[in-house]
Coordinates of N, CA, C and O in Angstrom, one line a residue:
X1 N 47.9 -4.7 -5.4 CA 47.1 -5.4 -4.4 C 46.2 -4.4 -3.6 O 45.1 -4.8 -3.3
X2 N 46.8 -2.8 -3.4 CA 45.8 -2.2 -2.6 C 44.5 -1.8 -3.4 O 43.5 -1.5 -2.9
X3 N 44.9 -1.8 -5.2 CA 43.6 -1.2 -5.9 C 42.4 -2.2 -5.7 O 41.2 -1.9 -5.5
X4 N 42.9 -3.7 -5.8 CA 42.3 -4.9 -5.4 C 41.1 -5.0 -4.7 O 40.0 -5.5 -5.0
X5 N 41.5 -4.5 -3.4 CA 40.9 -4.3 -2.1 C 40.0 -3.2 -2.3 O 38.8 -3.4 -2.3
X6 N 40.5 -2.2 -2.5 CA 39.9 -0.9 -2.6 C 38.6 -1.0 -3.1 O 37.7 -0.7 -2.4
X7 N 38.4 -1.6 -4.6 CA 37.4 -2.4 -5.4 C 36.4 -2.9 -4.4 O 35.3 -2.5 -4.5
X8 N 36.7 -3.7 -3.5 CA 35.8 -4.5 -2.9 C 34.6 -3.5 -1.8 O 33.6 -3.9 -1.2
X9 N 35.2 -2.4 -1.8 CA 33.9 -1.8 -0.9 C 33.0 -1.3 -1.3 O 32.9 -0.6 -2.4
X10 N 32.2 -1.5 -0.6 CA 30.6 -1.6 -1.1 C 30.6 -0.3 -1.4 O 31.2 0.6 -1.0
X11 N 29.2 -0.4 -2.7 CA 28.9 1.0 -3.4 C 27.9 1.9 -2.2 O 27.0 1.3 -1.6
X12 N 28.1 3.1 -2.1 CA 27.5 3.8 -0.9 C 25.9 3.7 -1.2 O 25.5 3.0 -2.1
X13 N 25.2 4.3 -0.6 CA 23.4 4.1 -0.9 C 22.7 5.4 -0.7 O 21.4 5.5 -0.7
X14 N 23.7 6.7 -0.5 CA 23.2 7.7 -0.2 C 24.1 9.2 -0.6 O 25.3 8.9 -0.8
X15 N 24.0 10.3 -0.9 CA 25.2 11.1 -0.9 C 26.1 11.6 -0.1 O 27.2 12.0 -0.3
X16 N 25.4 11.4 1.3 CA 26.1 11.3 2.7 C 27.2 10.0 2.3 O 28.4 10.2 2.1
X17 N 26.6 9.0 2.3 CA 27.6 8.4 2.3 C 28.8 7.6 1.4 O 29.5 6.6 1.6
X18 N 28.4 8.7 0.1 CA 29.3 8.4 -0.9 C 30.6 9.3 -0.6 O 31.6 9.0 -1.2
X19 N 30.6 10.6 0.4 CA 31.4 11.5 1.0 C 31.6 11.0 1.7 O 32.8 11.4 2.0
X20 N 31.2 10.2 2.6 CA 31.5 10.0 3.8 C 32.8 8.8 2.9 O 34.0 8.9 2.9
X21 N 32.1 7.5 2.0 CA 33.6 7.0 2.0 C 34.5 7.4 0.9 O 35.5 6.6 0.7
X22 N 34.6 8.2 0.3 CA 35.1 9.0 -0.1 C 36.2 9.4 0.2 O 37.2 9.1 -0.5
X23 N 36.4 10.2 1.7 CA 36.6 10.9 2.7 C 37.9 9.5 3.5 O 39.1 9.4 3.5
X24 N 36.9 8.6 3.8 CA 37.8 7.4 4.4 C 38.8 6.9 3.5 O 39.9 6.5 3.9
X25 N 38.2 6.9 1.8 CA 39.3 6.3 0.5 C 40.2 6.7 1.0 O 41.0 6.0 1.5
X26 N 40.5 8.4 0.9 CA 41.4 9.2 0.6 C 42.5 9.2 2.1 O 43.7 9.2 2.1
X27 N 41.4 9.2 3.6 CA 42.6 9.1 4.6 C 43.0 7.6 4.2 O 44.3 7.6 4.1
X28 N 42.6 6.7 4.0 CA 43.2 5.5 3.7 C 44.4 5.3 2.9 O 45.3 4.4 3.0
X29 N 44.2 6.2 1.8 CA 45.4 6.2 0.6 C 46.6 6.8 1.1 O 47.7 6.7 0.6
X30 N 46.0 7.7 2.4 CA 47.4 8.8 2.6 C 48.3 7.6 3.8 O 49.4 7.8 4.3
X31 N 47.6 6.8 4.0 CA 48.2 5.8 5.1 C 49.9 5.6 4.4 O 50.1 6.1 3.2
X32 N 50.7 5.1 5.1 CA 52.0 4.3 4.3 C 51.6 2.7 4.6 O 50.9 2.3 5.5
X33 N 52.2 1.9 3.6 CA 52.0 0.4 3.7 C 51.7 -0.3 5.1 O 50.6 -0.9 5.4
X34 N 52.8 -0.1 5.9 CA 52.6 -0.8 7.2 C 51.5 -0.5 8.0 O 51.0 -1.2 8.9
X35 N 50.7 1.0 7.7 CA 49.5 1.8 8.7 C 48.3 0.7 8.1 O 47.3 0.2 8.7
X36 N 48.7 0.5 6.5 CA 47.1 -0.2 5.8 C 47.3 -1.6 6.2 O 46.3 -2.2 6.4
X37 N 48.5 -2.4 6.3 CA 48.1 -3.9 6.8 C 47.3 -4.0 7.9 O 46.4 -4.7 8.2
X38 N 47.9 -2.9 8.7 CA 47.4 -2.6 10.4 C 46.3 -2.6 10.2 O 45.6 -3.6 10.3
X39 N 45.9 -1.7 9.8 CA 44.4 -1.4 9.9 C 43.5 -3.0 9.0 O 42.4 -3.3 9.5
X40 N 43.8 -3.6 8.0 CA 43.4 -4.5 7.8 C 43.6 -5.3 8.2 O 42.9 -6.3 7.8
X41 N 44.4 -5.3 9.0 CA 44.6 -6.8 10.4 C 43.4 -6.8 11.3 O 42.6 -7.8 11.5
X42 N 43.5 -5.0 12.0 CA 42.4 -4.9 12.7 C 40.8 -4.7 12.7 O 40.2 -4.6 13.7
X43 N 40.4 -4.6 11.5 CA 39.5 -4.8 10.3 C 38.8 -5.8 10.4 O 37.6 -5.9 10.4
X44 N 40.1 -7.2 10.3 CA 39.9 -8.9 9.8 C 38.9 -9.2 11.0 O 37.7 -9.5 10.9
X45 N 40.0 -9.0 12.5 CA 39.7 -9.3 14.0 C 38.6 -8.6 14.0 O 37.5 -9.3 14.1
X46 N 38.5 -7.5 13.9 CA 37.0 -6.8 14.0 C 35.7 -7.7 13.5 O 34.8 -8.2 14.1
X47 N 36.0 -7.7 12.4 CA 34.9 -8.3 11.3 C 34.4 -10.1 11.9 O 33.4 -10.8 11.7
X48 N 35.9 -10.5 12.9 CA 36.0 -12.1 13.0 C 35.0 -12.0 14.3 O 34.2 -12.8 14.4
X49 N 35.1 -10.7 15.4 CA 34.5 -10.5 16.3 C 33.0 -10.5 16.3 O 32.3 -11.0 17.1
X50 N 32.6 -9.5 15.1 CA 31.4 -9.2 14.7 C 31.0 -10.5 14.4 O 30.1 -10.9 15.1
X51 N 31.5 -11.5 13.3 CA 30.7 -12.6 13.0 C 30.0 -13.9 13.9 O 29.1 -14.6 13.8
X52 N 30.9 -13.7 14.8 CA 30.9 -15.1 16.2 C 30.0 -14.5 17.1 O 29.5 -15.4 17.7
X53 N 29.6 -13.1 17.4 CA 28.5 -12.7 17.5 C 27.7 -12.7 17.2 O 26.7 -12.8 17.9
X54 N 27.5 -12.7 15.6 CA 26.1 -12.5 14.7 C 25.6 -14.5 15.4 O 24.5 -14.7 15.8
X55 N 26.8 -15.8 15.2 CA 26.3 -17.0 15.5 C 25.9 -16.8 16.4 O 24.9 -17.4 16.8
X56 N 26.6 -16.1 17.2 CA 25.6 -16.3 18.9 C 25.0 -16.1 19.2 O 24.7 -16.7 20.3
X57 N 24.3 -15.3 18.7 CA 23.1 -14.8 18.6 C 21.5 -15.4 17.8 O 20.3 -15.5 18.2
X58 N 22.3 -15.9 16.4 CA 21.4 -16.9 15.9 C 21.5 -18.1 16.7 O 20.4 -18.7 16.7
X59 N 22.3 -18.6 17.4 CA 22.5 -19.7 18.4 C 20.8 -19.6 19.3 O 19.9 -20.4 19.5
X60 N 21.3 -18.2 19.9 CA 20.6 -18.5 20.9 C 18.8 -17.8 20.8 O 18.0 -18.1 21.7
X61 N 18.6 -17.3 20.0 CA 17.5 -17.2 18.7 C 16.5 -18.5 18.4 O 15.3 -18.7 18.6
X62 N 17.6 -19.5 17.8 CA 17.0 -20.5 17.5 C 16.6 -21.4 19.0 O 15.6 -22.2 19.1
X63 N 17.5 -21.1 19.8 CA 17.1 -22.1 21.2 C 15.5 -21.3 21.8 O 14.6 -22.1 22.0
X64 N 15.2 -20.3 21.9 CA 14.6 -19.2 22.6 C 13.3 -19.5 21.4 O 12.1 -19.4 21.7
X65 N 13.6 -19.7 20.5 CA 12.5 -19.9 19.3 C 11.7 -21.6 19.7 O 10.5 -21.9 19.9
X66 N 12.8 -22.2 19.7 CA 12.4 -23.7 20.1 C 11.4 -23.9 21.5 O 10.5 -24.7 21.6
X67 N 11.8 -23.1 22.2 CA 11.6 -23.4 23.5 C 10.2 -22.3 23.7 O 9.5 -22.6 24.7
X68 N 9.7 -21.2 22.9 CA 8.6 -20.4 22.3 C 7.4 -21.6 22.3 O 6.4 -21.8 22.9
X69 N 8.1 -22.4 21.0 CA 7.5 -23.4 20.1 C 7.0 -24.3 21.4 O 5.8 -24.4 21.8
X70 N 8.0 -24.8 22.0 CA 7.4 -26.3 23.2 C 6.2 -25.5 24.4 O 5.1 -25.9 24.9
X71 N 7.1 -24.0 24.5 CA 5.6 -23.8 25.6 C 4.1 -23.3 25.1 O 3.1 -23.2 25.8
X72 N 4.1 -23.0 23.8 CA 3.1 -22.8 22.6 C 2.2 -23.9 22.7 O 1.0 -23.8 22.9
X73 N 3.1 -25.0 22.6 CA 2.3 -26.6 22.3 C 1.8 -27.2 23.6 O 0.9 -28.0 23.6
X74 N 2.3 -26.8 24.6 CA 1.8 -27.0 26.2 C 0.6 -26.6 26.5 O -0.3 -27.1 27.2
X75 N 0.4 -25.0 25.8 CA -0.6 -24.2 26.1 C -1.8 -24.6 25.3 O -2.9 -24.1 25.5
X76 N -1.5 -25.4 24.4 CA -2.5 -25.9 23.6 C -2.6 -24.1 22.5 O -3.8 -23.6 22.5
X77 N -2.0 -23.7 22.0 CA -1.5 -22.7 21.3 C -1.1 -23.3 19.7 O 0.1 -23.7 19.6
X78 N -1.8 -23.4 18.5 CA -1.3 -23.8 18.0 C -1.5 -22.8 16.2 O -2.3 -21.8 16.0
X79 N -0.7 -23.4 15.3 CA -0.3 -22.2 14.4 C -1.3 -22.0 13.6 O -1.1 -21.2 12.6
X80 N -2.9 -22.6 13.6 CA -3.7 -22.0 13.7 C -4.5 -21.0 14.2 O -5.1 -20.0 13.8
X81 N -4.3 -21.8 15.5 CA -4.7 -20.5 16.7 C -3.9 -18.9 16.5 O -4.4 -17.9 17.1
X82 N -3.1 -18.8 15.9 CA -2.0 -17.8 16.2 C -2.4 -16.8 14.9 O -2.5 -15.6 14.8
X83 N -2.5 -18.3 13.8 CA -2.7 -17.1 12.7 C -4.6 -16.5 12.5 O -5.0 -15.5 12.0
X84 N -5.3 -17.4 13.0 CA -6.6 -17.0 13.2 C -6.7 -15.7 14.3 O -7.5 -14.8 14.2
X85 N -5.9 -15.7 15.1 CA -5.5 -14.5 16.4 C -5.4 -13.5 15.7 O -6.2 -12.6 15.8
X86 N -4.0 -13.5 14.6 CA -3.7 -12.4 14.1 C -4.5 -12.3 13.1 O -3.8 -11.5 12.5
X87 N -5.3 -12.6 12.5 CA -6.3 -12.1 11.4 C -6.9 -11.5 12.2 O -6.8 -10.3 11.9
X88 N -7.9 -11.7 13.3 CA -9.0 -11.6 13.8 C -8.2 -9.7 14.4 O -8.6 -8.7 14.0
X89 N -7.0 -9.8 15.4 CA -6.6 -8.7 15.6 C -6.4 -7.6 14.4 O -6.8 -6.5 14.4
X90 N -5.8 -8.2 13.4 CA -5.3 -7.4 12.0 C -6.8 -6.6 11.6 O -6.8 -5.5 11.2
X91 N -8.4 -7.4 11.9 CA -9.7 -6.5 11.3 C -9.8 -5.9 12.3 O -10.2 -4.7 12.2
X92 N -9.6 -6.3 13.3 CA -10.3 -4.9 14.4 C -9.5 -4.1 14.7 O -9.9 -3.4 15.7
X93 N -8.2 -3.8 14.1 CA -7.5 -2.7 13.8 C -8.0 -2.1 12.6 O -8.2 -0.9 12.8
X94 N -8.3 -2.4 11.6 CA -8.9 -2.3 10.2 C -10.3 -1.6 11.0 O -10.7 -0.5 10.6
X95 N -10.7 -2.0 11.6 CA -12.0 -1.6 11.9 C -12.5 -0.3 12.6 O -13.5 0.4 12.4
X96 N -10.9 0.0 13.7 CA -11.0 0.9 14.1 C -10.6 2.0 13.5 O -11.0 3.2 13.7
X97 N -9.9 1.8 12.9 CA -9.4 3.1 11.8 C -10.6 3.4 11.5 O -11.7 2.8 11.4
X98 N -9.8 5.6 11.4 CA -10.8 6.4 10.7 C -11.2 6.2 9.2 O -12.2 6.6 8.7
X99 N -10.4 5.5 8.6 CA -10.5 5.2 6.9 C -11.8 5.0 6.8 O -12.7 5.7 6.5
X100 N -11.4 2.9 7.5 CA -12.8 2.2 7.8 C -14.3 2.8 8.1 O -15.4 2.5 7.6
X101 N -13.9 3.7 9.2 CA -14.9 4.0 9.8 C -16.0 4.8 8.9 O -17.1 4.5 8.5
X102 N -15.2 5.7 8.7 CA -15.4 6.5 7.4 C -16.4 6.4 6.1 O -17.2 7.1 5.5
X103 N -15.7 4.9 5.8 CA -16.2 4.1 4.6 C -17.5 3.6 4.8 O -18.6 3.7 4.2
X104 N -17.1 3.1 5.9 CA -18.7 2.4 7.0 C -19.9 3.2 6.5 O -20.9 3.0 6.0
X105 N -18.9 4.9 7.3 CA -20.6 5.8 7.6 C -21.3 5.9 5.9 O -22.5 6.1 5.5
X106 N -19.5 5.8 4.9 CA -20.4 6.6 3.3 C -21.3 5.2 2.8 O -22.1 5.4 1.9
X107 N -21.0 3.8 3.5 CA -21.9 3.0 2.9 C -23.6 2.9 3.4 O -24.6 2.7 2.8
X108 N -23.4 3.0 4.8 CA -24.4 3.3 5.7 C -25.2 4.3 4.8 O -25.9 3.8 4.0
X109 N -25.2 5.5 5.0 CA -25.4 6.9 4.0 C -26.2 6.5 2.8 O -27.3 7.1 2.6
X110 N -25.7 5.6 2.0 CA -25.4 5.0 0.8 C -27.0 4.1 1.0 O -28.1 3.9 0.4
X111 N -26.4 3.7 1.9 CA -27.8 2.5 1.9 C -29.0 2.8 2.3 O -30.0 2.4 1.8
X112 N -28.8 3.5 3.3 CA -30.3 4.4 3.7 C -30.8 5.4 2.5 O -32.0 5.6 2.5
X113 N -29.9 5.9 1.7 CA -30.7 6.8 0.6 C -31.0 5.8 -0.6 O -31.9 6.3 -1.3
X114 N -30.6 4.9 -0.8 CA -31.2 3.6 -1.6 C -32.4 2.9 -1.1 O -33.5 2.6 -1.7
X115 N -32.1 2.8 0.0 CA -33.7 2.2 0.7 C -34.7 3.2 -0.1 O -35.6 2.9 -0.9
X116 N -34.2 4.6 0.7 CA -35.4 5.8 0.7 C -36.2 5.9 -0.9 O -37.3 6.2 -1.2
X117 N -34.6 5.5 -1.9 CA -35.5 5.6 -3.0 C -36.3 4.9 -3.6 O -37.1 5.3 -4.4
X118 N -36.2 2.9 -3.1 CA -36.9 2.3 -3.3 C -37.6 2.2 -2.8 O -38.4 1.4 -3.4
X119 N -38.1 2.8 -1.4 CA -39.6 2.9 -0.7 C -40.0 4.0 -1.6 O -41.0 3.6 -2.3
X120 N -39.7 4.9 -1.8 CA -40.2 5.8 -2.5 C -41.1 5.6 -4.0 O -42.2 6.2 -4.3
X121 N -40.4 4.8 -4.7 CA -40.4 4.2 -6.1 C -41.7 2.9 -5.2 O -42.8 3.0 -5.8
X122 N -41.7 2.1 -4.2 CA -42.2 1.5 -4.3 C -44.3 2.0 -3.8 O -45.4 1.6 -4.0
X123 N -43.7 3.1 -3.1 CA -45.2 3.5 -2.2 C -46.0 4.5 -4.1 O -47.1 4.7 -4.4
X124 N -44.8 5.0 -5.0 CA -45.6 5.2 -5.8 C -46.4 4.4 -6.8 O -47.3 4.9 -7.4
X125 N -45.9 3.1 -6.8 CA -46.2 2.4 -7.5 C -47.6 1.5 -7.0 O -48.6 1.0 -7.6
X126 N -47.3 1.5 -5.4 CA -48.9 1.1 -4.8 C -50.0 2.4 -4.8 O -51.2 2.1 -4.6
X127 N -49.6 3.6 -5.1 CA -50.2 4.5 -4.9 C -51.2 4.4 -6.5 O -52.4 4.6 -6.6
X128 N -50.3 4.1 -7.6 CA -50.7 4.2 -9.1 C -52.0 3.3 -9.2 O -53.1 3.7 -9.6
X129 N -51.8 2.1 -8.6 CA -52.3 0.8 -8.5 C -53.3 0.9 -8.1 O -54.3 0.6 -8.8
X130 N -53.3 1.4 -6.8 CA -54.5 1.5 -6.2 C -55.9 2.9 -6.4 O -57.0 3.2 -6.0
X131 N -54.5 3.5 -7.7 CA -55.6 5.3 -8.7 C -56.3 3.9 -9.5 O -57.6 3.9 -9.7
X132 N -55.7 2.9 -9.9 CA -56.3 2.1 -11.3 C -57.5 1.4 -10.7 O -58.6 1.2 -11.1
X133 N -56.7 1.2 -9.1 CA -58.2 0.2 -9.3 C -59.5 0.9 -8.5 O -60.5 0.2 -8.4
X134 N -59.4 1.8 -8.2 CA -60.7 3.1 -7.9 C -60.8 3.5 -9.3 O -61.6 4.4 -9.2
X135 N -60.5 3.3 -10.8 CA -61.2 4.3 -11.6 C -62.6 3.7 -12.6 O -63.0 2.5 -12.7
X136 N -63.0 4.7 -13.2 CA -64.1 4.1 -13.6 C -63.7 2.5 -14.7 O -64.5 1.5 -14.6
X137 N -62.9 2.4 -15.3 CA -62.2 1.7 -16.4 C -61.5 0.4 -15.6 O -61.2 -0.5 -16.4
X138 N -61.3 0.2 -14.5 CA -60.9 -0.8 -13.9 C -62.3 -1.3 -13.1 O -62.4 -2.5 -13.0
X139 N -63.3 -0.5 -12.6 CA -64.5 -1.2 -12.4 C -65.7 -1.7 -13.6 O -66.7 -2.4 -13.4
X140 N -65.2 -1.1 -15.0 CA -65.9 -1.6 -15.9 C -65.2 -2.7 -16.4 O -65.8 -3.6 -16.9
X141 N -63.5 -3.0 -16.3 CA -63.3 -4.2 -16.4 C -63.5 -5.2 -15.4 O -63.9 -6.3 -15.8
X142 N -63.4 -5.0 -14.4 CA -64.0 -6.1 -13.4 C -65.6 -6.4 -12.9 O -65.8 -7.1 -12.0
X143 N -66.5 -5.8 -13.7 CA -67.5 -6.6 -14.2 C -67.9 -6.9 -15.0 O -69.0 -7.4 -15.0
X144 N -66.9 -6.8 -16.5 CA -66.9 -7.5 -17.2 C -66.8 -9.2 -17.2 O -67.4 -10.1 -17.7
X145 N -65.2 -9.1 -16.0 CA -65.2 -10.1 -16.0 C -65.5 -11.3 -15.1 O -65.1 -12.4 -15.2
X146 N -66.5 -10.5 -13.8 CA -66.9 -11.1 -13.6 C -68.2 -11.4 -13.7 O -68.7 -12.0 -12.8
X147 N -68.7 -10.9 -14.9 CA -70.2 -11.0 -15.1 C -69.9 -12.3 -16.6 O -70.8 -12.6 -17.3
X148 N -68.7 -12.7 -16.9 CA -68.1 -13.4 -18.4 C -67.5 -14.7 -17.4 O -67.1 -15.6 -18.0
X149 N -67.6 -14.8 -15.8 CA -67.2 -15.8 -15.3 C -68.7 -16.2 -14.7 O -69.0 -17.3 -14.7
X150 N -69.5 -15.3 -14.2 CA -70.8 -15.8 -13.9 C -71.4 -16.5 -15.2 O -72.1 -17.5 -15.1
X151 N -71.0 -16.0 -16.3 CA -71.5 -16.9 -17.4 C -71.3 -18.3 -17.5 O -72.1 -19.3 -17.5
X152 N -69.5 -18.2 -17.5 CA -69.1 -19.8 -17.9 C -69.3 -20.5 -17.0 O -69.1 -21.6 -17.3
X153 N -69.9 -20.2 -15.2 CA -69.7 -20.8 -14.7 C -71.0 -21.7 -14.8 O -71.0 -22.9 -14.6
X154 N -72.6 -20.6 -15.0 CA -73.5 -21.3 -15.4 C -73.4 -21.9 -16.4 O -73.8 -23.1 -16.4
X155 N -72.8 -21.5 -17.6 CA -72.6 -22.8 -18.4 C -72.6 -24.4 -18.4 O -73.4 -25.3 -18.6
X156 N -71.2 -24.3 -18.0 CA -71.3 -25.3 -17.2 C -71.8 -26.0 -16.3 O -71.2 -27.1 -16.2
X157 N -72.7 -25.8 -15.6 CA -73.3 -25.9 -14.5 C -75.0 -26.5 -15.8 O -75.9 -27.3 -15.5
X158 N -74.9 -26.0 -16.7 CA -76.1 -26.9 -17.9 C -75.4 -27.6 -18.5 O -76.1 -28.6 -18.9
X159 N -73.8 -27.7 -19.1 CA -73.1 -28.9 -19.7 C -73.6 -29.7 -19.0 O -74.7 -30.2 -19.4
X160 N -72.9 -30.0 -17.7 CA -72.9 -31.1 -16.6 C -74.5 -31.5 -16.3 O -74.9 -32.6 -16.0
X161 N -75.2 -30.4 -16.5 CA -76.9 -31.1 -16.1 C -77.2 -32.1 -17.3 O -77.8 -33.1 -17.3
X162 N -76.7 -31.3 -18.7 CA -77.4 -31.9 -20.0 C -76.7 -33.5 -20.2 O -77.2 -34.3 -20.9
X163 N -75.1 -33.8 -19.4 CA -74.8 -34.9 -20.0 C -74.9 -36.0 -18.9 O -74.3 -37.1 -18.9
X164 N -75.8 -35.4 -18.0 CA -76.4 -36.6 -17.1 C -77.2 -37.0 -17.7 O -78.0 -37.9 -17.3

């Protein structure tokens, strides 16, 4: 019956306190019979004590929770309000962090040297535009064509007379 028992205690979670019950097995084993009922008498009571506590506690938990909940609902408080609260708190913690902040400046950084290259890219491209259309080859095309639109337009201008 005592190896029984013995079995039943929990496997330790640490090397402390695989020594530590270890240490308890062994004063326990050196007990004589009547010292180990004792102590598992006083054990039971202990354990019976701790439990009627733990309800009393969820007892009064659950009343203190209810009664959270009714002045919640008075206040016009409700579990949207609470979880929208805590989102909105949860980013401006997020926000204030150095990580964030950090991230912020390298996107900031980021975006301003992207601008700069697309202004850049863009002022040379009006710069090109504007060599093309000062050179000799862009003013001999544009009176080409507009000396090929002064044509059609007199053309026309004798279609329309000849088919009156």
């Amino acid at each position: 019956m005592e190896d029984h028992n013995t079995a039943n205690l929990s496997e330790p979670t640490s090397p402390a306190a695989s020594v530590a019950s270890a240490e308890i097995a062994a004063e326990f084993a050196a007990l004589s019979v009547e010292e180990k009922e004792q102590r598992r008498a006083e054990w039971s009571q202990e354990l019976a004590r701790v439990e009627e506590e733990i309800n009393t506690l969820r007892t009064v938990l659950a009343s203190k929770t209810r009664h959270a909940s009714d002045l919640k609902r008075k206040l016009g408080i409700t579990v949207w309000k609470e979880v929208t609260d805590d989102m909105n708190q949860g980013l401006k913690n997020i926000k204030e962090s150095t990580v964030y902040q950090r991230t912020e400046s390298v996107l900031k950084s980021t975006g301003e040297k992207t601008a700069s290259v697309f202004g850049s890219i863009t002022s040379g491209i009006s710069s090109k535009l504007s060599q093309m259309k000062n050179s000799e080859s862009m003013r001999s095309i544009e009176a080409s064509v507009g000396s090929a639109y002064e044509n059609v337009k007199a053309l026309s201008h004798v279609v329309r007379w000849r088919s009156h």
